[in-house]
PDB file of C-alpha atoms in Angstrom:
ATOM      1  CA  UNK A   1      20.891  16.516   0.305  1.00 52.00           C
ATOM      2  CA  UNK A   2      20.272  17.496  -3.438  1.00 64.00           C
ATOM      3  CA  UNK A   3      22.469  14.187  -4.772  1.00 72.00           C
ATOM      4  CA  UNK A   4      20.464  12.327  -2.488  1.00 71.00           C
ATOM      5  CA  UNK A   5      17.259  13.276  -3.468  1.00 67.00           C
ATOM      6  CA  UNK A   6      17.951  13.087  -6.979  1.00 69.00           C
ATOM      7  CA  UNK A   7      19.041   9.506  -6.420  1.00 73.00           C
ATOM      8  CA  UNK A   8      15.671   8.950  -4.785  1.00 69.00           C
ATOM      9  CA  UNK A   9      13.824  10.211  -7.784  1.00 69.00           C
ATOM     10  CA  UNK A  10      15.842   7.925 -10.124  1.00 71.00           C
ATOM     11  CA  UNK A  11      14.734   4.953  -7.668  1.00 72.00           C
ATOM     12  CA  UNK A  12      11.190   6.168  -8.127  1.00 68.00           C
ATOM     13  CA  UNK A  13      11.524   6.116 -11.828  1.00 68.00           C
ATOM     14  CA  UNK A  14      13.251   2.685 -11.875  1.00 70.00           C
ATOM     15  CA  UNK A  15      11.168   1.018  -9.305  1.00 68.00           C
ATOM     16  CA  UNK A  16       7.691   2.368  -9.825  1.00 64.00           C
ATOM     17  CA  UNK A  17       7.725   3.814 -13.464  1.00 63.00           C
ATOM     18  CA  UNK A  18       6.957   6.981 -12.218  1.00 62.00           C
ATOM     19  CA  UNK A  19       6.795   9.149 -15.596  1.00 59.00           C
ATOM     20  CA  UNK A  20       7.479  12.791 -15.619  1.00 55.00           C
ATOM     21  CA  UNK A  21      10.400  12.629 -13.094  1.00 53.00           C
ATOM     22  CA  UNK A  22      13.039  11.769 -15.753  1.00 53.00           C
ATOM     23  CA  UNK A  23      13.681  15.380 -17.004  1.00 51.00           C
ATOM     24  CA  UNK A  24      13.061  17.715 -13.696  1.00 51.00           C
ATOM     25  CA  UNK A  25      13.635  15.014 -10.957  1.00 55.00           C
ATOM     26  CA  UNK A  26      12.528  16.117  -7.569  1.00 58.00           C
ATOM     27  CA  UNK A  27      11.966  19.812  -8.935  1.00 63.00           C
ATOM     28  CA  UNK A  28       8.780  18.141 -10.973  1.00 67.00           C
ATOM     29  CA  UNK A  29       5.723  19.558  -9.517  1.00 71.00           C
ATOM     30  CA  UNK A  30       3.314  16.997  -8.527  1.00 71.00           C
ATOM     31  CA  UNK A  31       0.573  18.743  -9.928  1.00 77.00           C
ATOM     32  CA  UNK A  32       2.114  18.271 -13.757  1.00 76.00           C
ATOM     33  CA  UNK A  33       1.785  14.430 -13.184  1.00 74.00           C
ATOM     34  CA  UNK A  34      -0.945  12.292 -14.274  1.00 75.00           C
ATOM     35  CA  UNK A  35      -3.197  10.672 -11.730  1.00 75.00           C
ATOM     36  CA  UNK A  36      -1.726   7.338 -12.023  1.00 74.00           C
ATOM     37  CA  UNK A  37       1.998   8.796 -11.719  1.00 73.00           C
ATOM     38  CA  UNK A  38       1.031  10.631  -8.668  1.00 76.00           C
ATOM     39  CA  UNK A  39      -0.427   7.624  -7.109  1.00 77.00           C
ATOM     40  CA  UNK A  40       3.126   5.903  -7.920  1.00 74.00           C
ATOM     41  CA  UNK A  41       5.014   8.801  -6.743  1.00 74.00           C
ATOM     42  CA  UNK A  42       3.260   8.575  -2.921  1.00 76.00           C
ATOM     43  CA  UNK A  43       3.338   4.986  -2.969  1.00 76.00           C
ATOM     44  CA  UNK A  44       7.184   4.938  -3.806  1.00 73.00           C
ATOM     45  CA  UNK A  45       7.733   7.623  -1.514  1.00 74.00           C
ATOM     46  CA  UNK A  46       6.139   5.474   1.291  1.00 73.00           C
ATOM     47  CA  UNK A  47       7.376   2.161   0.233  1.00 70.00           C
ATOM     48  CA  UNK A  48      11.002   2.721  -1.056  1.00 67.00           C
ATOM     49  CA  UNK A  49      12.249   3.431   2.344  1.00 58.00           C
ATOM     50  CA  UNK A  50      14.915   5.963   1.599  1.00 53.00           C
ATOM     51  CA  UNK A  51      17.271   6.597   4.971  1.00 44.00           C
ATOM     52  CA  UNK A  52      18.783   9.622   3.640  1.00 40.00           C
ATOM     53  CA  UNK A  53      15.404  11.594   3.357  1.00 44.00           C
ATOM     54  CA  UNK A  54      14.831  10.304   6.790  1.00 46.00           C
ATOM     55  CA  UNK A  55      17.688  10.652   8.771  1.00 47.00           C
ATOM     56  CA  UNK A  56      21.477  10.598   8.839  1.00 49.00           C
ATOM     57  CA  UNK A  57      21.925   6.917   9.309  1.00 50.00           C
ATOM     58  CA  UNK A  58      22.177   5.654   5.705  1.00 50.00           C
ATOM     59  CA  UNK A  59      23.324   2.222   6.978  1.00 50.00           C
ATOM     60  CA  UNK A  60      20.069   0.721   6.980  1.00 52.00           C
ATOM     61  CA  UNK A  61      16.883   1.329   4.986  1.00 58.00           C
ATOM     62  CA  UNK A  62      13.804   3.128   6.935  1.00 63.00           C
ATOM     63  CA  UNK A  63      11.315   0.166   7.656  1.00 68.00           C
ATOM     64  CA  UNK A  64       7.846   1.745   8.688  1.00 75.00           C
ATOM     65  CA  UNK A  65       6.213  -0.043  11.531  1.00 85.00           C
ATOM     66  CA  UNK A  66       2.619   0.120  10.010  1.00 88.00           C
ATOM     67  CA  UNK A  67       1.829   1.117   6.266  1.00 88.00           C
ATOM     68  CA  UNK A  68      -1.937   1.950   5.970  1.00 91.00           C
ATOM     69  CA  UNK A  69      -2.708   1.298   2.202  1.00 92.00           C
ATOM     70  CA  UNK A  70      -6.167   2.503   1.212  1.00 92.00           C
ATOM     71  CA  UNK A  71      -6.915   1.305  -2.646  1.00 92.00           C
ATOM     72  CA  UNK A  72      -3.189   1.416  -3.129  1.00 90.00           C
ATOM     73  CA  UNK A  73      -3.321   0.151  -7.006  1.00 90.00           C
ATOM     74  CA  UNK A  74      -6.448   2.341  -7.994  1.00 87.00           C
ATOM     75  CA  UNK A  75      -5.959   3.682 -11.227  1.00 82.00           C
ATOM     76  CA  UNK A  76      -2.543   2.106 -11.707  1.00 83.00           C
ATOM     77  CA  UNK A  77      -1.600  -0.093 -14.741  1.00 82.00           C
ATOM     78  CA  UNK A  78      -1.122  -3.667 -14.701  1.00 84.00           C
ATOM     79  CA  UNK A  79       2.660  -3.638 -14.439  1.00 78.00           C
ATOM     80  CA  UNK A  80       2.258  -0.960 -11.596  1.00 80.00           C
ATOM     81  CA  UNK A  81       0.095  -2.817  -9.672  1.00 86.00           C
ATOM     82  CA  UNK A  82       2.458  -5.884  -9.857  1.00 85.00           C
ATOM     83  CA  UNK A  83       5.166  -3.470  -8.602  1.00 80.00           C
ATOM     84  CA  UNK A  84       3.012  -1.798  -5.592  1.00 84.00           C
ATOM     85  CA  UNK A  85       2.011  -5.574  -4.690  1.00 89.00           C
ATOM     86  CA  UNK A  86       5.824  -6.547  -4.567  1.00 87.00           C
ATOM     87  CA  UNK A  87       6.666  -3.480  -2.488  1.00 83.00           C
ATOM     88  CA  UNK A  88       3.913  -4.160  -0.251  1.00 89.00           C
ATOM     89  CA  UNK A  89       4.891  -7.815   0.309  1.00 92.00           C
ATOM     90  CA  UNK A  90       8.753  -6.518   0.761  1.00 86.00           C
ATOM     91  CA  UNK A  91       7.833  -4.244   3.419  1.00 86.00           C
ATOM     92  CA  UNK A  92       6.141  -7.002   5.201  1.00 91.00           C
ATOM     93  CA  UNK A  93       8.846  -9.314   5.139  1.00 92.00           C
ATOM     94  CA  UNK A  94      11.113  -6.545   6.415  1.00 87.00           C
ATOM     95  CA  UNK A  95       8.715  -6.324   9.288  1.00 89.00           C
ATOM     96  CA  UNK A  96       6.113  -3.694   8.547  1.00 88.00           C
ATOM     97  CA  UNK A  97       2.408  -4.252   9.256  1.00 92.00           C
ATOM     98  CA  UNK A  98       0.188  -3.843   6.409  1.00 92.00           C
ATOM     99  CA  UNK A  99      -3.365  -2.339   6.913  1.00 94.00           C
ATOM    100  CA  UNK A 100      -4.847  -2.935   3.448  1.00 95.00           C
ATOM    101  CA  UNK A 101      -8.128  -1.331   2.244  1.00 94.00           C
ATOM    102  CA  UNK A 102      -9.382  -2.338  -0.667  1.00 92.00           C
ATOM    103  CA  UNK A 103     -12.487  -3.440  -2.729  1.00 89.00           C
ATOM    104  CA  UNK A 104     -10.502  -5.549  -5.112  1.00 91.00           C
ATOM    105  CA  UNK A 105     -10.676  -8.980  -3.902  1.00 91.00           C
ATOM    106  CA  UNK A 106      -7.989 -10.627  -6.286  1.00 91.00           C
ATOM    107  CA  UNK A 107      -5.470  -7.671  -4.591  1.00 93.00           C
ATOM    108  CA  UNK A 108      -6.750  -8.692  -1.109  1.00 94.00           C
ATOM    109  CA  UNK A 109      -6.055 -12.465  -1.371  1.00 93.00           C
ATOM    110  CA  UNK A 110      -2.748 -11.651  -3.421  1.00 92.00           C
ATOM    111  CA  UNK A 111      -1.264  -9.572  -0.257  1.00 93.00           C
ATOM    112  CA  UNK A 112      -3.368 -10.517   3.049  1.00 95.00           C
ATOM    113  CA  UNK A 113      -2.348 -12.856   5.538  1.00 94.00           C
ATOM    114  CA  UNK A 114      -5.605 -12.174   7.381  1.00 95.00           C
ATOM    115  CA  UNK A 115      -8.930 -10.529   6.254  1.00 95.00           C
ATOM    116  CA  UNK A 116     -11.573  -8.605   8.055  1.00 93.00           C
ATOM    117  CA  UNK A 117     -14.625  -7.149   6.361  1.00 91.00           C
ATOM    118  CA  UNK A 118     -16.351  -3.733   7.257  1.00 88.00           C
ATOM    119  CA  UNK A 119     -19.858  -3.141   6.450  1.00 86.00           C
ATOM    120  CA  UNK A 120     -21.761  -0.142   8.048  1.00 87.00           C
ATOM    121  CA  UNK A 121     -19.370   0.508  10.871  1.00 87.00           C
ATOM    122  CA  UNK A 122     -19.080  -3.023  11.719  1.00 84.00           C
ATOM    123  CA  UNK A 123     -16.131  -5.328  11.282  1.00 86.00           C
ATOM    124  CA  UNK A 124     -16.224  -8.940  10.768  1.00 80.00           C
ATOM    125  CA  UNK A 125     -13.467 -10.957  12.991  1.00 76.00           C
ATOM    126  CA  UNK A 126     -10.255 -11.422  11.027  1.00 88.00           C
ATOM    127  CA  UNK A 127      -9.416 -14.658  10.195  1.00 93.00           C
ATOM    128  CA  UNK A 128      -6.654 -15.840   7.899  1.00 96.00           C
ATOM    129  CA  UNK A 129      -7.097 -15.578   4.133  1.00 94.00           C
ATOM    130  CA  UNK A 130      -6.974 -18.914   3.489  1.00 95.00           C
ATOM    131  CA  UNK A 131      -9.998 -19.658   5.580  1.00 95.00           C
ATOM    132  CA  UNK A 132     -12.083 -17.191   3.523  1.00 94.00           C
ATOM    133  CA  UNK A 133     -13.999 -17.694   0.085  1.00 92.00           C
ATOM    134  CA  UNK A 134     -14.707 -14.899  -1.990  1.00 89.00           C
ATOM    135  CA  UNK A 135     -18.508 -15.569  -1.777  1.00 88.00           C
ATOM    136  CA  UNK A 136     -18.095 -15.212   1.869  1.00 89.00           C
ATOM    137  CA  UNK A 137     -16.261 -11.870   1.760  1.00 88.00           C
ATOM    138  CA  UNK A 138     -19.062 -10.802  -0.682  1.00 83.00           C
ATOM    139  CA  UNK A 139     -21.728 -11.657   2.095  1.00 86.00           C
ATOM    140  CA  UNK A 140     -19.483  -9.863   4.652  1.00 87.00           C
ATOM    141  CA  UNK A 141     -19.291  -6.716   2.511  1.00 85.00           C
ATOM    142  CA  UNK A 142     -23.089  -6.686   2.349  1.00 84.00           C
ATOM    143  CA  UNK A 143     -23.844  -7.072   5.904  1.00 80.00           C
ATOM    144  CA  UNK A 144     -25.311 -10.646   5.181  1.00 78.00           C
ATOM    145  CA  UNK A 145     -22.375 -12.529   7.340  1.00 60.00           C
ATOM    146  CA  UNK A 146     -23.084 -13.540  10.890  1.00 50.00           C
ATOM    147  CA  UNK A 147     -20.604 -12.708  13.610  1.00 47.00           C
ATOM    148  CA  UNK A 148     -19.921  -9.333  12.481  1.00 50.00           C
ATOM    149  CA  UNK A 149     -19.044  -6.871  15.523  1.00 48.00           C
ATOM    150  CA  UNK A 150     -19.245  -3.331  16.258  1.00 48.00           C
ATOM    151  CA  UNK A 151     -16.157  -1.786  15.770  1.00 47.00           C
ATOM    152  CA  UNK A 152     -16.347   0.008  18.952  1.00 48.00           C
ATOM    153  CA  UNK A 153     -16.240  -2.977  20.980  1.00 47.00           C
ATOM    154  CA  UNK A 154     -13.226  -4.447  19.189  1.00 50.00           C
ATOM    155  CA  UNK A 155     -10.362  -3.007  21.290  1.00 50.00           C
ATOM    156  CA  UNK A 156     -12.415  -2.388  24.540  1.00 47.00           C
TER     157      UNK A 156
END
C-alpha cells in the first residue's frame, strides 16, 4: 500500500497543485500545510476517487454516490478554483450527486443544474439554474422570495 499511497500523493500534487506534499508525500503532516493547501488536500482526497485506498478492486475508480461540498473553493487561488470546479463536474458526469453549499453565486451558476436557497431554516423550492436570475437568488437569500417552504415539511 505504500507505493499506491505515494502514487496517490503524486496525483494530488499534479491534479490539485497541493504544495508541501512533494518532499515527504503521504508522510507530510497536514498541520504543516497552508490553509489553501489543506483545503486542496481534503478536496483532492474526496474527489480523486482512488480505488487503491478504498478497496482491493483497482479496475475502476471509486465514484461517490453523494458529494457534499460546503464552500469547496473558499481560500483557494483562481487556478485551484477552476480545478475544483472541473473535478466536481467530472464527478457529476460519472454519476455522483453533488450538494453544493456556497455563497459564491458565480460558483453556483458554474456548477449547479438546479438551485435551492436556504434562509432562516427555510428552503426555497429547487428549480433549474437556468430559471434563476442572480437578483432572485439575492432576494431568496434575504428571505424576500415568495414560495419558501419550511425545511421540515420538505420530505414529509
